[in-house]
mmCIF file of C-alpha atoms and ligand atoms in Angstrom:
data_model
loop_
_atom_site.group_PDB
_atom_site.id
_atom_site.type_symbol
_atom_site.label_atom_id
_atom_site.label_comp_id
_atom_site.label_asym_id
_atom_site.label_seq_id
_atom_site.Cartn_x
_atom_site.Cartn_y
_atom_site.Cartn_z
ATOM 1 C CA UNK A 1 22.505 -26.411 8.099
ATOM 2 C CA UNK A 2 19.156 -27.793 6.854
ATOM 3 C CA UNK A 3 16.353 -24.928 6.813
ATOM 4 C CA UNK A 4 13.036 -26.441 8.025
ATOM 5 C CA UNK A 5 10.713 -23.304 8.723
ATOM 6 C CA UNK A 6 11.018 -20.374 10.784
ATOM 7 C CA UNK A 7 10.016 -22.021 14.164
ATOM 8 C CA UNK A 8 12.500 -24.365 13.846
ATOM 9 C CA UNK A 9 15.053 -21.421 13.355
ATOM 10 C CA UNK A 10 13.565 -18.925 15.491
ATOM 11 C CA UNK A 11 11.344 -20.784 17.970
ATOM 12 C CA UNK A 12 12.866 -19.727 21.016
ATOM 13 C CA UNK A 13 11.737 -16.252 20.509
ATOM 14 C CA UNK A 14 7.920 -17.593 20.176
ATOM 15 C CA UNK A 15 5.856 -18.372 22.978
ATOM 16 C CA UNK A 16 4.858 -21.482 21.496
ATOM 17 C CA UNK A 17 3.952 -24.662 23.828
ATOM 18 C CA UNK A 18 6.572 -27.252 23.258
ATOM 19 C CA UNK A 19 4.276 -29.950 22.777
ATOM 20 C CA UNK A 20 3.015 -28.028 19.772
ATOM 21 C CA UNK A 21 3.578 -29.404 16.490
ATOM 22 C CA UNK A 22 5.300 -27.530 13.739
ATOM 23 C CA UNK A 23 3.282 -27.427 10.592
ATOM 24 C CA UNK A 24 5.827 -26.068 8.434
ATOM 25 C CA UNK A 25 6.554 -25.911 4.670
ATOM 26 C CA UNK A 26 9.641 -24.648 5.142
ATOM 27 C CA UNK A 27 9.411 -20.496 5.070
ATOM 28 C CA UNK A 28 11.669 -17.932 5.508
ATOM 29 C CA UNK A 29 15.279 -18.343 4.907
ATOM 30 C CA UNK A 30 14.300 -15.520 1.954
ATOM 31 C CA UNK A 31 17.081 -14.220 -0.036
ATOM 32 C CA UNK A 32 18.580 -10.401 0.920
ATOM 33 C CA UNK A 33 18.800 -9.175 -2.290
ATOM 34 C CA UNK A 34 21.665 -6.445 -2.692
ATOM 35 C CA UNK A 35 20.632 -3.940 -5.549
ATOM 36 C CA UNK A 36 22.906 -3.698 -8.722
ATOM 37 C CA UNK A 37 21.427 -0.877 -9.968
ATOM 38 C CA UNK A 38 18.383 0.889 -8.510
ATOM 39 C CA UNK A 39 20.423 2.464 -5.901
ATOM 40 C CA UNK A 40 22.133 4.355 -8.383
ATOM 41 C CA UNK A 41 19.310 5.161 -9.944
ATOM 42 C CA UNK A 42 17.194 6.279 -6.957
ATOM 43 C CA UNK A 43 20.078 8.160 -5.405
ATOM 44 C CA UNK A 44 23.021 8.622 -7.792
ATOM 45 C CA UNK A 45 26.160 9.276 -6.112
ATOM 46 C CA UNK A 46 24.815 8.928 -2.694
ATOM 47 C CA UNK A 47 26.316 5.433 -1.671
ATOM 48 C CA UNK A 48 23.143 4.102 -0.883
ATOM 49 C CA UNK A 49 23.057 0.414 -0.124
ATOM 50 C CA UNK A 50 19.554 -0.730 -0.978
ATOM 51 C CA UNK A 51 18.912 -4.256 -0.413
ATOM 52 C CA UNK A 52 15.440 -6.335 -1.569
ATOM 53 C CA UNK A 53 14.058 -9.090 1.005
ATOM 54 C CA UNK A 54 12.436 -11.190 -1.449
ATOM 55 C CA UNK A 55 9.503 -12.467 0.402
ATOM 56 C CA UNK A 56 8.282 -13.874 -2.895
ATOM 57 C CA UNK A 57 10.166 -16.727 -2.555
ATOM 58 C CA UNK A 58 8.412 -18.369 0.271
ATOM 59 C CA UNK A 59 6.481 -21.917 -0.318
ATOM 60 C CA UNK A 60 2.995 -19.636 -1.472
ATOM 61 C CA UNK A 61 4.759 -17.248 -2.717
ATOM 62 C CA UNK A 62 4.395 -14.146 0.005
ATOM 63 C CA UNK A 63 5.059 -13.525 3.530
ATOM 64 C CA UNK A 64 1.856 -14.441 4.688
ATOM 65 C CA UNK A 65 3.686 -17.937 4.953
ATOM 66 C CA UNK A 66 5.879 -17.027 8.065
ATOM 67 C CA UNK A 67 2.913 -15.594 10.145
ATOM 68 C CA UNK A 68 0.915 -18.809 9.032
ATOM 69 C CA UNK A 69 2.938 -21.290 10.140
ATOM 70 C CA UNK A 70 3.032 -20.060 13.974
ATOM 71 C CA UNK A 71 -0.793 -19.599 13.253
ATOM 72 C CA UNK A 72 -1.935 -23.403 12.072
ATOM 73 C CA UNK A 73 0.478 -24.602 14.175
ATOM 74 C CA UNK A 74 -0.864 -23.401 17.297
ATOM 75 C CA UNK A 75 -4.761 -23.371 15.475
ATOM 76 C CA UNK A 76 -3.606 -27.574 15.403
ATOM 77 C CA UNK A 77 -2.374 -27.392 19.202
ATOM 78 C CA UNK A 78 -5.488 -26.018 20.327
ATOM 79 C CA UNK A 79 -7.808 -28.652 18.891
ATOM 80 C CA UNK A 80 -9.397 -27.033 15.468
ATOM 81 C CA UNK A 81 -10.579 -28.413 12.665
ATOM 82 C CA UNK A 82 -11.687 -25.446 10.722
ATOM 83 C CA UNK A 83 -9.799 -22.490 10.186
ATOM 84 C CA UNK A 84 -11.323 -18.709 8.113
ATOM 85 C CA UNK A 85 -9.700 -15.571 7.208
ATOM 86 C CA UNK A 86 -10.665 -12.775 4.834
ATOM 87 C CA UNK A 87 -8.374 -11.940 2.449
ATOM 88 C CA UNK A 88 -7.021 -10.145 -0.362
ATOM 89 C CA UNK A 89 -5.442 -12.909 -1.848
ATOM 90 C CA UNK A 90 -1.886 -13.907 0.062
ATOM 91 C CA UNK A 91 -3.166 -14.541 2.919
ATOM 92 C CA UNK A 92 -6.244 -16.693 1.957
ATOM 93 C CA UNK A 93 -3.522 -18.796 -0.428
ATOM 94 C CA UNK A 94 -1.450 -19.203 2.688
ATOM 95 C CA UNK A 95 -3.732 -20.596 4.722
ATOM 96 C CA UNK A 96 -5.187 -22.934 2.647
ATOM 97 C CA UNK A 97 -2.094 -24.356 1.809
ATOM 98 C CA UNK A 98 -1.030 -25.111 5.452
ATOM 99 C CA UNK A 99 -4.494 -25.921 6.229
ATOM 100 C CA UNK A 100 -4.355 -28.887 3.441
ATOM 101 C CA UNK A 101 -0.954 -29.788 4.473
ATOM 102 C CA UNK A 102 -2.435 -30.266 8.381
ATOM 103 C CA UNK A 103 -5.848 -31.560 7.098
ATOM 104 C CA UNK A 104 -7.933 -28.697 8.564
ATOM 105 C CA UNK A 105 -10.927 -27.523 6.787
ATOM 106 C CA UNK A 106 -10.210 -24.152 5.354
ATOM 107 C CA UNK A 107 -12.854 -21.101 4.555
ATOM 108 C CA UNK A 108 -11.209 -18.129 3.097
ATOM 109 C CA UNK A 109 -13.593 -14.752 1.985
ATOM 110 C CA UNK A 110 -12.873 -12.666 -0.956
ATOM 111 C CA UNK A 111 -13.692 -10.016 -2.408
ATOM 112 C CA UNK A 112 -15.399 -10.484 -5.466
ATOM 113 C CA UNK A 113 -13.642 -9.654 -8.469
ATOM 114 C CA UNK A 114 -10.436 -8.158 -6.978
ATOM 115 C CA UNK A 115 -8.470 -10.820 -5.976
ATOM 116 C CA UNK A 116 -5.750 -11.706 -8.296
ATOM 117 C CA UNK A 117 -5.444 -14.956 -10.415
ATOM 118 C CA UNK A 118 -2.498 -16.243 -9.363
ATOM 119 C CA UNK A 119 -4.128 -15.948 -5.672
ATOM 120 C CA UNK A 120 -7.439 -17.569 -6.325
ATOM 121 C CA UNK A 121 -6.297 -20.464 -8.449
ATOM 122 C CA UNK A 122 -3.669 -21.372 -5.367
ATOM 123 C CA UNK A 123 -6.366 -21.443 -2.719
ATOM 124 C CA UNK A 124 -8.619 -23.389 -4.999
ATOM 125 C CA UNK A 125 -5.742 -25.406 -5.758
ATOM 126 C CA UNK A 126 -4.827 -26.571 -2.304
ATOM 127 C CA UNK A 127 -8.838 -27.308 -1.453
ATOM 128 C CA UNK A 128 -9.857 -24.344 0.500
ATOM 129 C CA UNK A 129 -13.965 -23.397 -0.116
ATOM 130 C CA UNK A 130 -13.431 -20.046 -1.915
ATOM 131 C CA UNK A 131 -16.132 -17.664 -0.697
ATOM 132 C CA UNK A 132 -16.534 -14.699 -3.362
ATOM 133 C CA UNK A 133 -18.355 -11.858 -1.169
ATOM 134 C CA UNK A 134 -19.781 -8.697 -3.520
ATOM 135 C CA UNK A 135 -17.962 -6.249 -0.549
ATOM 136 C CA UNK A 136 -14.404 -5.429 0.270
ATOM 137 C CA UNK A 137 -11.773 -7.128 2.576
ATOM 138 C CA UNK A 138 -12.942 -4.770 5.380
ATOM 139 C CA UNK A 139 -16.942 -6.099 4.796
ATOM 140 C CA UNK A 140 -14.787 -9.402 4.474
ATOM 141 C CA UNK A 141 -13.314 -8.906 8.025
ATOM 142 C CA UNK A 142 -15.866 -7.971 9.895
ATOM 143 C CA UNK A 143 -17.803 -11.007 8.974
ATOM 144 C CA UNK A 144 -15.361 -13.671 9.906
ATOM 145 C CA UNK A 145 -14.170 -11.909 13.227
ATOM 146 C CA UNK A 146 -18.150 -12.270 14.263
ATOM 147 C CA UNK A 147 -18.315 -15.906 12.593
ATOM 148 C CA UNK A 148 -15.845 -17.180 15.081
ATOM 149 C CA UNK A 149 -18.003 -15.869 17.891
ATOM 150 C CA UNK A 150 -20.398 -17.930 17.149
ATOM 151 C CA UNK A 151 -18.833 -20.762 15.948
ATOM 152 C CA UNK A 152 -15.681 -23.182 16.991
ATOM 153 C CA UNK A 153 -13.849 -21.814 13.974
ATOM 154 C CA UNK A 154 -9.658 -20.936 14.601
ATOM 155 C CA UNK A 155 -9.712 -16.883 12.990
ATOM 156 C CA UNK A 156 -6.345 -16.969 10.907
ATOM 157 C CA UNK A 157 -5.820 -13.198 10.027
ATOM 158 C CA UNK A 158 -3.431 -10.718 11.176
ATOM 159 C CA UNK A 159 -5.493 -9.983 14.477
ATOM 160 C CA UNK A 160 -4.365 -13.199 15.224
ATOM 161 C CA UNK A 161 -1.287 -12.720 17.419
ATOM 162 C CA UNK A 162 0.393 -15.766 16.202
ATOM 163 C CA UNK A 163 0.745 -14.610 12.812
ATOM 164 C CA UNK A 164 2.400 -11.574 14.009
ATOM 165 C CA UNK A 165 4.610 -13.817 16.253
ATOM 166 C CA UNK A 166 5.525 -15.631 12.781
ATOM 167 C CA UNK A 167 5.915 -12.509 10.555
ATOM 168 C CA UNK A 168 8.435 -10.887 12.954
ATOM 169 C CA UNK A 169 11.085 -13.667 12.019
ATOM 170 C CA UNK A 170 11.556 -11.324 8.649
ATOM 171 C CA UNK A 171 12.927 -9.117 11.326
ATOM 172 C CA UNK A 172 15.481 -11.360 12.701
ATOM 173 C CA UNK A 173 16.605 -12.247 8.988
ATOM 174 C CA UNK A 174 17.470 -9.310 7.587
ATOM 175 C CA UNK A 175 19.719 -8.555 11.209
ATOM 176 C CA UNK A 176 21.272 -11.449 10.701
ATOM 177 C CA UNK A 177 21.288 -11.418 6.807
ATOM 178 C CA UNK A 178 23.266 -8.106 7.225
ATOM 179 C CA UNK A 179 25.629 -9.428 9.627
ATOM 180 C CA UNK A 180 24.228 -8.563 12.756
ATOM 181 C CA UNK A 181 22.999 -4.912 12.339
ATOM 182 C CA UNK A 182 19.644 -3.463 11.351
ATOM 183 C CA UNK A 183 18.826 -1.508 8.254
ATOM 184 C CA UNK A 184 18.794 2.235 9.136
ATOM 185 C CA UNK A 185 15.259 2.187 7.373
ATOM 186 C CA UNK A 186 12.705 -0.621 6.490
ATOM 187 C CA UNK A 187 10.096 0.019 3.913
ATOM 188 C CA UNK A 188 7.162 -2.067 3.207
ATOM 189 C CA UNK A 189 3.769 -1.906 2.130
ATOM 190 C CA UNK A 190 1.040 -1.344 4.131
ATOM 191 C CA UNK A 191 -2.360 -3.176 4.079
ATOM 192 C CA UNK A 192 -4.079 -4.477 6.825
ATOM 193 C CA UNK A 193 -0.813 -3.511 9.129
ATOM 194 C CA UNK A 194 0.018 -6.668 10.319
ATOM 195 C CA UNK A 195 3.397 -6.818 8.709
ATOM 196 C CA UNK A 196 4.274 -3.422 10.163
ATOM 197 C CA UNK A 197 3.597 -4.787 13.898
ATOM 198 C CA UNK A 198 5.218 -7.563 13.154
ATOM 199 C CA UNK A 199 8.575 -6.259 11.845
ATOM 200 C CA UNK A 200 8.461 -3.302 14.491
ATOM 201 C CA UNK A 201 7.626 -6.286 17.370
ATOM 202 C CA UNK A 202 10.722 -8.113 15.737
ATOM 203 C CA UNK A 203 13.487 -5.732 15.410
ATOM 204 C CA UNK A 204 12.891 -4.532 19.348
ATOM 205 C CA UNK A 205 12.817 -8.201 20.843
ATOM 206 C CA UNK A 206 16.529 -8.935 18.904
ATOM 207 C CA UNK A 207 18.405 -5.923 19.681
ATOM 208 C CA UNK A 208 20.617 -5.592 16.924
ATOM 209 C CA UNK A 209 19.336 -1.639 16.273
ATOM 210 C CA UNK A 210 16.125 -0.836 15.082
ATOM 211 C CA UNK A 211 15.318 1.244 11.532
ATOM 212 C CA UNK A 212 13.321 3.914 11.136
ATOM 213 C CA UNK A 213 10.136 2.297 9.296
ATOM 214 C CA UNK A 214 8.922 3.537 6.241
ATOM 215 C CA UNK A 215 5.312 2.779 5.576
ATOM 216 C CA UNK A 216 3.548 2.666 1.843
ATOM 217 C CA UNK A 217 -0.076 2.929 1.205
ATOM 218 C CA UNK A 218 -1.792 3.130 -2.420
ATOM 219 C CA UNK A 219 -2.998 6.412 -2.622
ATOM 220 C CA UNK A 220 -6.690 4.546 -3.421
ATOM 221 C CA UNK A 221 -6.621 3.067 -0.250
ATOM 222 C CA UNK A 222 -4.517 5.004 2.629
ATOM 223 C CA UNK A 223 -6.483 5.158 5.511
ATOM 224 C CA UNK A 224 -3.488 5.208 8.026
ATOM 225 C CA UNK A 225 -1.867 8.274 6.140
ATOM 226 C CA UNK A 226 -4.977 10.717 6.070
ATOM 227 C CA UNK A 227 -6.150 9.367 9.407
ATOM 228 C CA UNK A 228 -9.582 8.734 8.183
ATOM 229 C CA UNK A 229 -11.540 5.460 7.229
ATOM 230 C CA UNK A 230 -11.503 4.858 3.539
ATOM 231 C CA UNK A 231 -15.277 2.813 2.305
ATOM 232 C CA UNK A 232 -14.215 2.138 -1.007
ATOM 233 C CA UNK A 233 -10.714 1.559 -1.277
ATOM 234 C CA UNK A 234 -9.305 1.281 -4.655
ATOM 235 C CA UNK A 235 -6.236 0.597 -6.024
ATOM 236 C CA UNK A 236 -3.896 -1.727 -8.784
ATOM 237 C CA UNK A 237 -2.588 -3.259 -6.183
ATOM 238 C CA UNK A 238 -5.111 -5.328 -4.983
ATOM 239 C CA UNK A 239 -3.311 -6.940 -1.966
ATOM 240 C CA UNK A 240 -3.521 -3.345 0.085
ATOM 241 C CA UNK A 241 -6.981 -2.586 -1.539
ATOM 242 C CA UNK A 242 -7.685 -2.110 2.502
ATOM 243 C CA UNK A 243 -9.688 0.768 4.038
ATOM 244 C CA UNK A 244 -9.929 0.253 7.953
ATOM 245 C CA UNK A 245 -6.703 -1.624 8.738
ATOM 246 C CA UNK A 246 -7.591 -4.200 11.589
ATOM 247 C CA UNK A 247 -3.949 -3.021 13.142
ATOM 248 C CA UNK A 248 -4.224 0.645 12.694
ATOM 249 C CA UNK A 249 -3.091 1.359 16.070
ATOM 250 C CA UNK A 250 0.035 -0.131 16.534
ATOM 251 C CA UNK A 251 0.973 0.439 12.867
ATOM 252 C CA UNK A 252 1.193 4.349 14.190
ATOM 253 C CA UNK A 253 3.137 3.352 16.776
ATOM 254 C CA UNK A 254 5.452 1.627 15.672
ATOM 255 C CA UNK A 255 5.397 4.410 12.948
ATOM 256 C CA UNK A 256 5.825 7.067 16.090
ATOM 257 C CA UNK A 257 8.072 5.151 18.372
ATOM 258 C CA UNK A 258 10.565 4.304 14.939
ATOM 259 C CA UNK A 259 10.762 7.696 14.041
ATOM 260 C CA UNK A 260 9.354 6.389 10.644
ATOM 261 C CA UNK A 261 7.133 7.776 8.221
ATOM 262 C CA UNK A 262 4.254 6.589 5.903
ATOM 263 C CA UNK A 263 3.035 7.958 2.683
ATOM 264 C CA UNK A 264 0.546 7.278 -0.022
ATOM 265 C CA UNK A 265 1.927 6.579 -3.546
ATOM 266 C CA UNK A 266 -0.374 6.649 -6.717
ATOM 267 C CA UNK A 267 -0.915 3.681 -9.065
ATOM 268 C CA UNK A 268 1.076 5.452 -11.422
ATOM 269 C CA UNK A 269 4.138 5.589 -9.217
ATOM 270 C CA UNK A 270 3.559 2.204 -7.514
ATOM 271 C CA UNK A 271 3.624 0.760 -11.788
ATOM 272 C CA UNK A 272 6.664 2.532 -12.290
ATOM 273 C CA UNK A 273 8.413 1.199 -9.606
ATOM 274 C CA UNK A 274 7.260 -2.928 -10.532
ATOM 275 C CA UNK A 275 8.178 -2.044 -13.714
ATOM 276 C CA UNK A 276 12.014 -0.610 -12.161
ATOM 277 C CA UNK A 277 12.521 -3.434 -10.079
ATOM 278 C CA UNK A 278 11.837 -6.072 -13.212
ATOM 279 C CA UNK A 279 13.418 -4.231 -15.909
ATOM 280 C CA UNK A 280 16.916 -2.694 -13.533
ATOM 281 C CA UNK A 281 17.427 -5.772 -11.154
ATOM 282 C CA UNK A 282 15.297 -9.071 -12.174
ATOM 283 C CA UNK A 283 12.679 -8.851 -9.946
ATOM 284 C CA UNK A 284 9.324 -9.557 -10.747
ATOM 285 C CA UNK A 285 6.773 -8.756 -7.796
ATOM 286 C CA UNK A 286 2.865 -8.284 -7.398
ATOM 287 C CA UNK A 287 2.013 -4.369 -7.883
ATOM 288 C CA UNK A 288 1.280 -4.120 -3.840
ATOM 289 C CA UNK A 289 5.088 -5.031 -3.239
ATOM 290 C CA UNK A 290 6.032 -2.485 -5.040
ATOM 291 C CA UNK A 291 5.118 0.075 -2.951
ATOM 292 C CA UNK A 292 7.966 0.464 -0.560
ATOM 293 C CA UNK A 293 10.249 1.300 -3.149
ATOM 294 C CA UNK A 294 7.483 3.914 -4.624
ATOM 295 C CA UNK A 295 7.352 5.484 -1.178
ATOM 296 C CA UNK A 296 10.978 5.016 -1.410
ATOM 297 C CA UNK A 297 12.076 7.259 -4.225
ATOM 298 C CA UNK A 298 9.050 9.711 -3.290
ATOM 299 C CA UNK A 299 10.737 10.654 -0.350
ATOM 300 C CA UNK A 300 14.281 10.894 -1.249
ATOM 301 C CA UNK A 301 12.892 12.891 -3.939
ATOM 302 C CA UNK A 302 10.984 14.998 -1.467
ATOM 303 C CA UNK A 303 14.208 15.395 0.744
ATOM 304 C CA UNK A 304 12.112 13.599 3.719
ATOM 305 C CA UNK A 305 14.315 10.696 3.607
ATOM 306 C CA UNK A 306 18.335 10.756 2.840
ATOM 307 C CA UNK A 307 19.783 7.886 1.561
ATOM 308 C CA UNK A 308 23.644 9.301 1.810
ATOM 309 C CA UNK A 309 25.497 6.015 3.052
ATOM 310 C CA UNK A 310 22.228 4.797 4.244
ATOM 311 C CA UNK A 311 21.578 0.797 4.789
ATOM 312 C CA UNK A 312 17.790 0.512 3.327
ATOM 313 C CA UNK A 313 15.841 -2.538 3.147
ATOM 314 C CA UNK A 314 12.731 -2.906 0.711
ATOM 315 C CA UNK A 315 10.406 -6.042 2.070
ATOM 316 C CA UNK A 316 9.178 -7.272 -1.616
ATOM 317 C CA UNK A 317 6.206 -8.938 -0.215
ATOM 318 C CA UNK A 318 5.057 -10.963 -2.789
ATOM 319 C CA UNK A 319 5.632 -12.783 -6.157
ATOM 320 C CA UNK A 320 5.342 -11.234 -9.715
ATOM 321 C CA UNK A 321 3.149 -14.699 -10.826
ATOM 322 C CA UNK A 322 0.682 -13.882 -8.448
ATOM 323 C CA UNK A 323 -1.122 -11.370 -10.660
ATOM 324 C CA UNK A 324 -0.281 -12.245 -14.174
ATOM 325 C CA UNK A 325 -3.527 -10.196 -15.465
ATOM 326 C CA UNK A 326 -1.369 -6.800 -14.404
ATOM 327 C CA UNK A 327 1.679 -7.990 -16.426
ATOM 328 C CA UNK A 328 0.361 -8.881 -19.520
ATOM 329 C CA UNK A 329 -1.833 -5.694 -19.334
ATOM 330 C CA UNK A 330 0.984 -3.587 -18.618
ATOM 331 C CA UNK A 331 3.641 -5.271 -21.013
ATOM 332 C CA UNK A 332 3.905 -4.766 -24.878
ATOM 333 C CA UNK A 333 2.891 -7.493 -26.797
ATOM 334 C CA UNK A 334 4.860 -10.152 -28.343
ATOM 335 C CA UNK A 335 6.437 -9.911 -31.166
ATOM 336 C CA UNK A 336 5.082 -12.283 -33.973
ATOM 337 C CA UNK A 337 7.076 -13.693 -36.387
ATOM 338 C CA UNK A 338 7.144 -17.378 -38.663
ATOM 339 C CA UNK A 339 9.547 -20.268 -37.731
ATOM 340 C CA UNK A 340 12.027 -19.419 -39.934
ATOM 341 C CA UNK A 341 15.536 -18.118 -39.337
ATOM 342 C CA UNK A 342 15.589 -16.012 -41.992
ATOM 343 C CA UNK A 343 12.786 -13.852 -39.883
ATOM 344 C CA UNK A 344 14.511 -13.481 -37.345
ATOM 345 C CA UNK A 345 18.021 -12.616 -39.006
ATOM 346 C CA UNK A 346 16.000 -10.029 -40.736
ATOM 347 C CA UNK A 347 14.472 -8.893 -37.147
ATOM 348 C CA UNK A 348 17.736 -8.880 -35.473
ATOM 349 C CA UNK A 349 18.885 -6.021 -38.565
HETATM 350 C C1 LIG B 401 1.744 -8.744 -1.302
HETATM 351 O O1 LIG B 401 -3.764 -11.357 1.902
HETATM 352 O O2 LIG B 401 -4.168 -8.403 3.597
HETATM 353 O O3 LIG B 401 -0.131 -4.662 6.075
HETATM 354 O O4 LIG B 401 -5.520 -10.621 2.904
HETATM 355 O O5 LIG B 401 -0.580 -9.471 0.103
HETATM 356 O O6 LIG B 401 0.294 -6.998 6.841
HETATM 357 O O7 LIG B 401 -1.774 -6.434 5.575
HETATM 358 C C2 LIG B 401 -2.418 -8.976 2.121
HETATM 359 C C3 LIG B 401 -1.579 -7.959 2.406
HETATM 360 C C4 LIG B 401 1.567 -6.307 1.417
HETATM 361 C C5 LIG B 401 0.075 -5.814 3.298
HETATM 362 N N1 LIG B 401 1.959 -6.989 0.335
HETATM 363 O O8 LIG B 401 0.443 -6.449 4.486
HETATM 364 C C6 LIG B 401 -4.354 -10.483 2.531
HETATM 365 C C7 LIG B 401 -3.667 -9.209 2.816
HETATM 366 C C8 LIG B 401 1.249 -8.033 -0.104
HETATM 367 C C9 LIG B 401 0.078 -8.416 0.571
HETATM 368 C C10 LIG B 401 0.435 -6.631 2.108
HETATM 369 C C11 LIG B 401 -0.347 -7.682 1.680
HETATM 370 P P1 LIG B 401 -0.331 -6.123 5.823
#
């Protein structure tokens, strides 16, 4: 079968208008990565089967792209011509790009200074007008969700209810990825929430079981997990640099209702675990998407989750060449030597 976008695939379990055209650059259809050897490690003897949805490898290079597809397409079917979001990065990147490809103008607000490179060169890249704002995502936020008040502007973030009608189709992958079963947990990072919703909203609406969800927030930036707003999130993973999630409230529930968990993981423990997933399996991810298998192995440590003959799921949200400042800060540096084979003969011994 030809793959052309997750509302071809999935459609019928969107309310979409069928007169609506698909603006599509062909999402989803992610690969289910089975782990070779971080299940082992995080769990040794335990017959853990830990799989890797490699959201990375959609057409921007996150997930924002499933949730933006439904999102332009019905932003199109309505009539707009401009579209806005605040982001941290992903999502601005996403929209621009299916913005350009449906000729919408495209206003995407970031904050200043914290939005990876990999991020801000795409949206420039695909013609979106870049709006550096000396606040956070939440300042961010607020501003475009009162912009589109007063102006005939389409709002494009997760409070939009067509990108969570997009992002649950991760949901109905991984089912039918895994043969027509559910993971027994989920684990994913937590910004904003959106994703959360989404994947709760998904698993219940195609009844093939439903995990228990396992939530990760930076430690910088976990509002959800100590229940309180945080005003100046921080964190080295800038996509969940996010202090008043705009889907707070069904995040818990779906949190409640899964008989799922979240936790906060530091910096330190969401470096180790990018660094794990590149170095034991070949997968290079942004910091934030490294945070489900942080919260991961904190728990298992911590006896709150067990993994004995468990089915577990990691949602690796984004690409590794989104934020190439983190990797070459966090890598050694090359090794220099002369063109000459001799050198590296002598190297080699
Ligand atoms: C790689 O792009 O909020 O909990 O503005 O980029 O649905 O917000 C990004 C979020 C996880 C968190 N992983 O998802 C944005 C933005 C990556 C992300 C999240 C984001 P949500």
């Amino acid at each position: 079968m030809v793959w052309s976008g997750v509302l071809d695939k999935y459609g019928s379990y969107l309310p979409l208008a069928s007169a609506a055209r698909i603006i599509t650059l062909n999402e989803g259809n992610t690969p289910l990565v089975e782990s070779n050897r971080l299940a082992e490690f995080v769990a040794p003897g335990a017959g853990l089967k830990l799989y890797f949805k490699y959201e990375g490898l959609n057409p921007t290079g996150s997930f924002k792209d499933r949730g933006m597809t439904a999102a332009i397409t019905q932003a199109v079917f309505e009539g707009a011509n401009t579209v806005i979001c605040a982001s941290t990065g992903n999502t601005a990147a996403s929209a621009a790009a299916y913005a350009a490809r449906s000729g919408l103008r495209c206003l995407v607000l970031v904050p200043e200074g914290k939005i990876a490179l990999g991020k801000l060169a795409a949206s420039l890249a695909y013609g979106a007008e870049v709006i550096s704002i000396d606040g956070s995502f939440d300042d961010g936020l607020k501003m475009v969700r009162e912009i589109v008040k007063r102006k005939p502007i389409a709002l494009v973030n997760s409070v939009n209810p067509w990108r969570i009608e997009g992002q649950k189709t991760g949901a109905f992958e991984i089912c039918d990825q895994l043969g027509g079963v559910a993971p027994d947990w989920h684990c994913l990072p937590v910004g904003n929430a959106g994703n959360i919703t989404a994947y709760w909203m998904g698993y219940q609406q195609y009844e093939q079981g439903l995990p228990r969800l396992l939530g990760a927030q930076a430690s910088g930036a976990a509002p959800i997990v100590s229940g309180k707003v945080v005003t100046s999130p921080e964190t080295v993973a800038t996509a969940i640099r996010i202090g008043n999630p705009a889907r707070w409230r069904e995040a818990v529930q779906a949190l409640d209702d899964s008989g799922g968990t979240i936790t906060a993981v530091t910096d330190e423990e969401i470096l180790n675990a990018w660094r794990l997933l590149a170095k034991m399996e070949g997968l290079f991810v942004e910091p934030a998407s490294a945070s489900g298998l942080a919260a991961l192995m904190k728990l298992v440590n911590d006896g709150e989750v067990d993994p004995t003959g468990k089915r577990i799921v990691i949602v690796l949200t984004g690409h590794g060449l989104k934020d190439p400042g983190i990797a070459v800060r966090e890598a050694a540096e090359p090794l220099k030597l002369p063109a000459d084979i001799n050198a590296l003969e002598a190297y080699l011994e």
